PDB file of C-alpha atoms in Angstrom:
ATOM      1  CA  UNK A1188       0.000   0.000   0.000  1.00  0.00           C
ATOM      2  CA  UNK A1189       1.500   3.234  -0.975  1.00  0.00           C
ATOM      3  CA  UNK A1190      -0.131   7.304  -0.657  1.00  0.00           C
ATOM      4  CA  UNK A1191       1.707   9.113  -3.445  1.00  0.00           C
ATOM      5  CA  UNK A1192       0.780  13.361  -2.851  1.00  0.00           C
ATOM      6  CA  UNK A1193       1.021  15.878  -5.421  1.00  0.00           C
ATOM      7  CA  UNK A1194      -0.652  19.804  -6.002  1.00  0.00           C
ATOM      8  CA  UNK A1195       1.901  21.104  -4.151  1.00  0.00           C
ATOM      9  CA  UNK A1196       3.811  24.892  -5.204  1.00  0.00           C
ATOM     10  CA  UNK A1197       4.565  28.107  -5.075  1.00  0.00           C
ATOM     11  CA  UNK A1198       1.452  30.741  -4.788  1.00  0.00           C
ATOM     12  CA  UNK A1199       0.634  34.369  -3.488  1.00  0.00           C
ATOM     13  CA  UNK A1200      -1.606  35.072  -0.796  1.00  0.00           C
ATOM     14  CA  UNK A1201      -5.095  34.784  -1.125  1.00  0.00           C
ATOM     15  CA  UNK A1202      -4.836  32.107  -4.210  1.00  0.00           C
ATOM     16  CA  UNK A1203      -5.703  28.697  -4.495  1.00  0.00           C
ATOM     17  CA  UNK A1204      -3.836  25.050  -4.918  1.00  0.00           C
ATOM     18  CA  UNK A1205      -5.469  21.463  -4.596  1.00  0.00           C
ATOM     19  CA  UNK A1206      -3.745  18.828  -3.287  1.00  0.00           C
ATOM     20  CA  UNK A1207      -4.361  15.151  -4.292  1.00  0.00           C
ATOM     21  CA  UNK A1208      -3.064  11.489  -2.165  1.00  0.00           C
ATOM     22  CA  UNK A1209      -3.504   8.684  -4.404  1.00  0.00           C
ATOM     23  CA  UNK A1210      -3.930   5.178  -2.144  1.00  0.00           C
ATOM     24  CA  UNK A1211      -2.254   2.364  -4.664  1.00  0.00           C
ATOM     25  CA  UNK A1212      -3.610  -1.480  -2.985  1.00  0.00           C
ATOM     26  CA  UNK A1213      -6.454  -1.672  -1.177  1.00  0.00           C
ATOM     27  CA  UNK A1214      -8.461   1.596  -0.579  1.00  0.00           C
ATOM     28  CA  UNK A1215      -8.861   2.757   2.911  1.00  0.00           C
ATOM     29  CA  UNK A1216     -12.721   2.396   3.256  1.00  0.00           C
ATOM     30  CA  UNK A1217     -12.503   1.936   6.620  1.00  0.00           C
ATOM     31  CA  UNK A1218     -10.168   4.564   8.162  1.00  0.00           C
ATOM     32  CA  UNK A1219      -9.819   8.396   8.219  1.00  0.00           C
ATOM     33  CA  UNK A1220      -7.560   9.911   5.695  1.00  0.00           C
ATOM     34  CA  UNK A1221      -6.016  12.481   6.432  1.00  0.00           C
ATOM     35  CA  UNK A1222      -3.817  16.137   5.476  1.00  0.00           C
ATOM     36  CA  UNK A1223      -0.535  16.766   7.856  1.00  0.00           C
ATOM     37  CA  UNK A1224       1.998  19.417   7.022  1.00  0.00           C
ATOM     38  CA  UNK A1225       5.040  20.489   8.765  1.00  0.00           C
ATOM     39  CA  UNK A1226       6.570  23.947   8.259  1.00  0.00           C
ATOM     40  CA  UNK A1227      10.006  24.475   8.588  1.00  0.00           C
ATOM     41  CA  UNK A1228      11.428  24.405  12.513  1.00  0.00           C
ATOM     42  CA  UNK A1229       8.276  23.322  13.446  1.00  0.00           C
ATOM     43  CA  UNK A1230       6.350  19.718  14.113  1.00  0.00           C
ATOM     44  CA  UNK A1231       4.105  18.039  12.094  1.00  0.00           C
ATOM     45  CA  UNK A1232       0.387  19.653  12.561  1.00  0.00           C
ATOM     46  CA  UNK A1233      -2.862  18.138  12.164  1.00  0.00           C
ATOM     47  CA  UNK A1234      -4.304  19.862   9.189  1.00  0.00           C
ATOM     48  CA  UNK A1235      -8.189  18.337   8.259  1.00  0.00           C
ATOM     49  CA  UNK A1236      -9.252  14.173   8.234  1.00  0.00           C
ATOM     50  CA  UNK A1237     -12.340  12.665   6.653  1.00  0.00           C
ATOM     51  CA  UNK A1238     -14.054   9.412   7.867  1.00  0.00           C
ATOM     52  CA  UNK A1239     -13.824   7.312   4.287  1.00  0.00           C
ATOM     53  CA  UNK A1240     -16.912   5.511   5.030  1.00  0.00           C
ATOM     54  CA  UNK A1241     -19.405   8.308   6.201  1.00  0.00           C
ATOM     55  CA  UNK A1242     -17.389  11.497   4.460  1.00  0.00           C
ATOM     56  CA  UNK A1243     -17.478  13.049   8.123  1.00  0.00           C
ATOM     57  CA  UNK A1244     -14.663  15.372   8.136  1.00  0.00           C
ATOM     58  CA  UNK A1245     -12.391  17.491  11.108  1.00  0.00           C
ATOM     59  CA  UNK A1246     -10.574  20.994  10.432  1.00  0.00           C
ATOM     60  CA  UNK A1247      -8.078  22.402  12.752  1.00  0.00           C
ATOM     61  CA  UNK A1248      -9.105  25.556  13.823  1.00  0.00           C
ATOM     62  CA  UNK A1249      -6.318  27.534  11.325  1.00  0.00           C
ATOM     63  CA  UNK A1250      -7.988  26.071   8.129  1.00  0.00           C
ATOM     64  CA  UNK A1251     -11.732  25.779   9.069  1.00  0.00           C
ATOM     65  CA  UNK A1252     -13.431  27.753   6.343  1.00  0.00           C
ATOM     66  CA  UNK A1253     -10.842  27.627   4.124  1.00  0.00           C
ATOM     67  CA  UNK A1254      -9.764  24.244   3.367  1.00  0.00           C
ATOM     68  CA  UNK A1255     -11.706  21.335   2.259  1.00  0.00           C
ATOM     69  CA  UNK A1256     -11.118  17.790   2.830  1.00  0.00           C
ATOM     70  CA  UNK A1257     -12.918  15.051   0.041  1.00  0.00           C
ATOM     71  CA  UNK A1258     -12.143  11.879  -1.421  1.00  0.00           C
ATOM     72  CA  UNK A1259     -13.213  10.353  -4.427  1.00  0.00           C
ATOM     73  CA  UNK A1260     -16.085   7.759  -4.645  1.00  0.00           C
ATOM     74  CA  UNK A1261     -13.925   4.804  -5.358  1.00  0.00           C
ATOM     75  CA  UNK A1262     -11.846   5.719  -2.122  1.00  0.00           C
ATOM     76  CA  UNK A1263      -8.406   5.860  -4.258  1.00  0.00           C
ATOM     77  CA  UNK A1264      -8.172   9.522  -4.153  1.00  0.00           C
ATOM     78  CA  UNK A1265      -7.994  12.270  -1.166  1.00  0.00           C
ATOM     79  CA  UNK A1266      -7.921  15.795  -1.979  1.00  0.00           C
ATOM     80  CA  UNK A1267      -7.587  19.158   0.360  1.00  0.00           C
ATOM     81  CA  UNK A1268      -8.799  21.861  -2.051  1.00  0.00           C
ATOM     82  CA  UNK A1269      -7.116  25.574  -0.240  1.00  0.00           C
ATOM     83  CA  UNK A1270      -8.726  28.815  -0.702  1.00  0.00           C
ATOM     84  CA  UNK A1271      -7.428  31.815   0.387  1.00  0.00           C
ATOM     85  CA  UNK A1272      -4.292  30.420   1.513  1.00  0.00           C
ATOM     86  CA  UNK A1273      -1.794  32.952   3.794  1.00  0.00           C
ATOM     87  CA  UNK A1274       2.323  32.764   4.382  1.00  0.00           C
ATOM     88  CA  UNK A1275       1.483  30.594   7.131  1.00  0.00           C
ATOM     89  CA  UNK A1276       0.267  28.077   4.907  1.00  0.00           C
ATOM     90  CA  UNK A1277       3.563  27.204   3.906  1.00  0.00           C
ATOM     91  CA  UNK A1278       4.606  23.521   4.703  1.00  0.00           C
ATOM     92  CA  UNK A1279       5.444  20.529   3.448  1.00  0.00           C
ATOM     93  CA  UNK A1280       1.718  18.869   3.097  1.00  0.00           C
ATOM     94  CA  UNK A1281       1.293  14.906   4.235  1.00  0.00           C
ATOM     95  CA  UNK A1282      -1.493  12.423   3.311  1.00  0.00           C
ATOM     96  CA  UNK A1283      -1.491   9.446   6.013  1.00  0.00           C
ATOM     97  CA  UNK A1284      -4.150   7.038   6.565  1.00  0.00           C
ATOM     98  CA  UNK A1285      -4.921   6.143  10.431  1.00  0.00           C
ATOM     99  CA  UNK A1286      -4.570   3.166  11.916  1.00  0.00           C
ATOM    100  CA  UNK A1287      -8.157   1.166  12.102  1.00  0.00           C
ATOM    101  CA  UNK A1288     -10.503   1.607  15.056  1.00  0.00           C
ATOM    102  CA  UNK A1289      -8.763   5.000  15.807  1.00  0.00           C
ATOM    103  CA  UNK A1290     -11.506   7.315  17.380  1.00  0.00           C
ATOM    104  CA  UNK A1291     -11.854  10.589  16.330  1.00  0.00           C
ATOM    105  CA  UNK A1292     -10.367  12.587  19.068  1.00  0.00           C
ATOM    106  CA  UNK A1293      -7.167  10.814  18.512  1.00  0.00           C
ATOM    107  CA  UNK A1294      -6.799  12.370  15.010  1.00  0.00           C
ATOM    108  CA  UNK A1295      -4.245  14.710  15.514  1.00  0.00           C
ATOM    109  CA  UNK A1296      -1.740  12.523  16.297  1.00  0.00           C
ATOM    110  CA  UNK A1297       0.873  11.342  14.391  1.00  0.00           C
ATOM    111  CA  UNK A1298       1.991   8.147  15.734  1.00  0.00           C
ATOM    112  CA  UNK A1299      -1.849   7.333  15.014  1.00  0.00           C
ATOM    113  CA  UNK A1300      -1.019   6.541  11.489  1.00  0.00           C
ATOM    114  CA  UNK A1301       0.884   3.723   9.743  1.00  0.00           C
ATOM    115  CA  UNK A1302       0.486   4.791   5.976  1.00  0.00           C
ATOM    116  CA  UNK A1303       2.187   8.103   4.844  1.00  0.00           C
ATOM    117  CA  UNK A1304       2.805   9.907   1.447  1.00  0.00           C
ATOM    118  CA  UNK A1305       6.086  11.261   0.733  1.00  0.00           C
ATOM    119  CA  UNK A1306       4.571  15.184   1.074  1.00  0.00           C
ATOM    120  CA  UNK A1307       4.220  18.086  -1.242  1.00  0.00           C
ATOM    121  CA  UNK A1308       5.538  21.226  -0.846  1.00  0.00           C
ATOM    122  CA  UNK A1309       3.360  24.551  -0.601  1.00  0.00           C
ATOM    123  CA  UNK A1310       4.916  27.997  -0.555  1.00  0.00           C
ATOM    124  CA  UNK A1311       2.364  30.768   0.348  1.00  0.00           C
ATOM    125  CA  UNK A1312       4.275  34.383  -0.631  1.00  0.00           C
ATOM    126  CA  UNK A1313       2.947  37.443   0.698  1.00  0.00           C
TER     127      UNK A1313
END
């Protein structure tokens, strides 16, 4: 099983990217998928997760309203579509799938998953 990310690049404030995760192997139709990123100097940071099964999805706080979590019918394909994205958008972005029978509140934790892309790289300039 492999999560291959790409969308990632280099923007201006206030535009837009989308970010796709292609699962190769069985699709994860019963797990969350979810969007990391890690900026520079800093850890990795929950970004937003989606239930495969019932499409119920989780925001951090910084990207509620502005980010949107989906996946694609056949549960092969994850996207995070960014709107108005800011400077401190910039990270290297992560699609993992979580471990089964994680519960939701456990969803910002990394050591929750056992299936990681390689990331993507967005640069927000101001």
């Amino acid at each position: 099983v492999q999560l291959q990310a790409s969308g990632g690049g280099l923007v201006q404030a206030g535009d837009s990217l989308r970010l796709s995760c292609e699962a190769s192997g069985r699709p994860f139709s019963n797990r969350y998928m979810t969007w990391f990123r890690q900026a520079p100097g800093k850890q990795r940071e929950f970004v937003a997760a989606i239930e495969v099964r019932t499409r119920r999805k989780y925001y951090a706080d910084s990207v509620k309203g502005r980010f949107t979590i989906s996946r694609d019918h056949a549960e092969r394909m994850l996207y995070l579509q960014m709107n108005g994205l800011e400077p401190e958008d910039t990270a290297v972005y992560y699609c993992a799938a979580a471990r089964p029978g994680i519960i939701s509140s456990s969803l910002s934790y990394a050591t929750e998953y056992d299936y990681w892309g390689q990331g993507t790289l967005v640069t927000v300039s101001s």
